[in-house]
Coordinates of C-alpha atoms in Angstrom, one line a residue:
M21 CA 18.0 -12.9 -5.9
R22 CA 19.6 -14.2 -9.1
R23 CA 16.3 -13.9 -10.9
I24 CA 16.0 -10.2 -9.9
I25 CA 19.5 -9.4 -10.9
A26 CA 18.9 -11.2 -14.3
L27 CA 15.7 -9.2 -14.8
T28 CA 17.4 -6.0 -13.9
L29 CA 20.1 -6.6 -16.5
L30 CA 17.5 -7.7 -19.0
C31 CA 15.5 -4.5 -18.5
T32 CA 18.6 -2.4 -18.7
A33 CA 19.6 -4.0 -22.0
A34 CA 16.0 -3.9 -23.3
G35 CA 15.8 -0.2 -22.3
S36 CA 18.9 0.8 -24.1
R37 CA 17.8 -1.1 -27.2
L38 CA 14.2 0.3 -27.1
S39 CA 15.1 3.9 -26.3
G40 CA 16.3 4.5 -29.9
Q41 CA 13.1 3.0 -31.5
M42 CA 9.8 4.8 -32.2
P43 CA 7.2 4.1 -29.5
Y44 CA 3.9 2.4 -30.4
G45 CA 5.5 0.4 -33.3
G46 CA 7.9 0.9 -36.1
G47 CA 7.2 4.7 -36.6
G48 CA 5.9 4.2 -40.1
G49 CA 2.7 5.7 -39.2
R50 CA -0.7 4.9 -40.6
G51 CA -1.0 4.0 -44.2
G52 CA 2.5 5.3 -45.0
T53 CA 1.4 8.9 -44.3
G54 CA 4.3 9.4 -41.9
E55 CA 1.9 10.3 -39.2
A56 CA 2.7 8.8 -35.8
P57 CA 0.0 6.4 -34.5
R58 CA -2.0 7.8 -31.6
P59 CA -1.4 5.9 -28.4
T60 CA -4.3 3.9 -27.0
A61 CA -5.3 4.2 -23.4
L62 CA -3.5 0.9 -22.7
E63 CA -0.3 2.2 -24.4
S64 CA -0.6 5.4 -22.4
A65 CA -0.6 3.8 -18.9
L66 CA 2.8 4.2 -17.3
P67 CA 3.6 3.0 -13.8
S68 CA 3.4 5.8 -11.3
P69 CA 6.0 6.6 -8.7
E70 CA 3.6 5.0 -6.2
D71 CA 3.5 1.8 -8.4
L72 CA 7.4 1.7 -8.3
A73 CA 7.7 2.3 -4.6
G74 CA 7.0 -1.2 -3.5
P75 CA 5.0 -2.7 -0.7
A76 CA 3.7 -0.5 2.1
L77 CA 6.2 0.6 4.8
P78 CA 6.3 -1.6 7.9
E79 CA 5.4 1.2 10.2
F80 CA 2.2 1.9 8.3
V81 CA 1.3 -1.8 7.9
V82 CA 1.8 -2.5 11.6
D83 CA -0.5 0.4 12.7
R84 CA -3.1 0.0 9.9
F85 CA -3.7 -3.7 10.4
E86 CA -2.9 -3.9 14.1
L87 CA -0.4 -6.6 13.8
D88 CA 0.9 -8.5 16.8
T89 CA 4.6 -8.4 17.7
T90 CA 5.4 -11.6 15.8
E91 CA 3.6 -10.5 12.6
A92 CA 5.1 -7.0 12.8
Q93 CA 8.7 -8.3 13.2
A94 CA 8.3 -10.9 10.4
Y95 CA 6.9 -8.2 8.1
R96 CA 9.7 -5.9 8.9
V97 CA 12.3 -8.5 8.1
A98 CA 10.6 -9.7 4.9
F99 CA 10.1 -6.1 3.7
D100 CA 13.7 -5.1 4.3
S101 CA 14.9 -8.3 2.5
F102 CA 12.5 -7.8 -0.4
M103 CA 13.4 -4.1 -0.9
T104 CA 17.1 -5.0 -0.8
V105 CA 16.7 -7.6 -3.5
T106 CA 14.6 -5.3 -5.8
R107 CA 16.5 -2.1 -5.1
A108 CA 18.5 -1.9 -8.3
L109 CA 15.4 -2.5 -10.5
R110 CA 13.3 0.0 -8.4
D111 CA 16.1 2.6 -8.7
S112 CA 16.3 2.1 -12.4
A113 CA 12.6 2.4 -12.9
L114 CA 12.3 5.5 -10.7
A115 CA 15.2 7.2 -12.6
S116 CA 13.5 6.4 -15.8
R117 CA 10.3 7.8 -14.5
R118 CA 12.0 11.1 -13.4
R119 CA 13.8 11.2 -16.9
I120 CA 10.4 10.9 -18.6
D121 CA 8.8 13.5 -16.4
A122 CA 11.7 15.9 -17.0
L123 CA 11.6 15.4 -20.8
W124 CA 7.8 15.8 -20.8
Q125 CA 8.1 19.0 -18.8
S126 CA 10.8 20.4 -21.1
G127 CA 8.5 19.9 -24.1
D128 CA 10.5 17.0 -25.6
R129 CA 7.6 14.7 -25.9
S130 CA 9.1 12.5 -28.5
A131 CA 12.1 11.7 -26.4
A132 CA 9.8 11.1 -23.4
R133 CA 7.7 8.7 -25.4
G134 CA 10.9 6.8 -26.5
Q135 CA 11.5 6.0 -22.8
F136 CA 8.0 4.5 -22.3
P137 CA 8.7 0.9 -23.3
A138 CA 11.6 0.5 -20.9
L139 CA 9.7 2.0 -18.0
R140 CA 6.7 -0.2 -18.8
N141 CA 8.9 -3.2 -18.9
M142 CA 10.5 -2.4 -15.5
G143 CA 7.1 -1.5 -14.0
D144 CA 5.7 -4.8 -15.1
L145 CA 8.6 -6.8 -13.6
L146 CA 8.2 -4.9 -10.3
A147 CA 4.4 -5.4 -10.3
K148 CA 5.0 -9.1 -10.6
E149 CA 7.6 -9.1 -7.8
D150 CA 5.3 -7.1 -5.6
G151 CA 2.5 -9.5 -6.3
R152 CA 4.6 -12.4 -5.4
F153 CA 5.6 -10.6 -2.1
D154 CA 1.9 -10.2 -1.3
D155 CA 0.8 -13.7 -2.3
R156 CA 3.7 -15.6 -0.9
V157 CA 5.3 -13.7 1.9
V158 CA 2.6 -11.6 3.4
K159 CA 0.1 -14.4 3.2
R160 CA 2.5 -16.6 5.2
I161 CA 3.2 -14.0 7.8
F162 CA -0.3 -12.5 8.5
S163 CA -3.2 -14.2 10.2
K164 CA -6.1 -15.0 7.8
A165 CA -8.0 -12.0 9.0
H166 CA -5.1 -9.6 8.6
Y167 CA -4.3 -11.0 5.2
K168 CA -7.9 -10.5 4.0
D169 CA -7.9 -6.9 5.3
Y170 CA -4.5 -6.4 3.6
K171 CA -5.7 -7.7 0.3
D172 CA -8.9 -5.6 0.4
W173 CA -6.7 -2.5 1.2
R174 CA -4.3 -3.3 -1.6
S175 CA -7.2 -3.7 -4.0
D176 CA -8.6 -0.3 -3.0
Q177 CA -5.1 1.2 -3.3
R178 CA -4.7 -0.2 -6.9
K179 CA -8.1 1.2 -7.9
Q180 CA -7.2 4.6 -6.6
A181 CA -3.8 4.5 -8.4
E182 CA -5.5 3.6 -11.6
A183 CA -7.9 6.5 -11.3
D184 CA -5.0 8.9 -10.5
R185 CA -3.0 7.5 -13.5
K186 CA -6.0 8.1 -15.8
E187 CA -6.3 11.6 -14.6
R188 CA -2.6 12.4 -15.0
M189 CA -2.7 11.0 -18.5
Q190 CA -5.7 13.1 -19.4
Q191 CA -3.9 16.2 -18.0
M192 CA -0.7 15.3 -20.0
S193 CA -2.6 14.7 -23.2
G194 CA -4.6 17.8 -22.7
S195 CA -7.9 15.9 -23.3
P196 CA -11.0 16.9 -21.4
N197 CA -12.1 14.8 -18.6
P198 CA -15.6 13.7 -19.5
G199 CA -16.3 12.2 -16.1
R200 CA -16.2 15.6 -14.3

């Protein structure tokens, strides 16, 4: 719990410090021309609202993986505890995501980009915590067969989220989608 609180405070401090800086580096551009560097695909990837939402809801998990009563109850308790511990960081990340979306929609792309580093930082921290939840908590709660099914499902979900993220970034950048 202390680690999550410390990470939340660190993200908040880093976000306020980073929000005034130019994204993608020092803002000096390429070769001193004053031109802002173009973001790479890696730089463009922001955590989606789905990425920030946390592990799957207990009702879904119980039904999807046909958990027995013991597994179901243990998952509900673990999920509730985990979401309580990570709530502040999740709320901050979701608020940052909404702020970026609103700025982008209003046409203030520069201000939106200025928020990217803080959101990425919070998203990375949440992804690590979610991974620990899967690898330590869920693995301990589920039977081997249920855990294998769960990991396969999570892998499929991540692949779909990545495809959705790429599509959103292409739409936001206005670039054509060569795969379609």
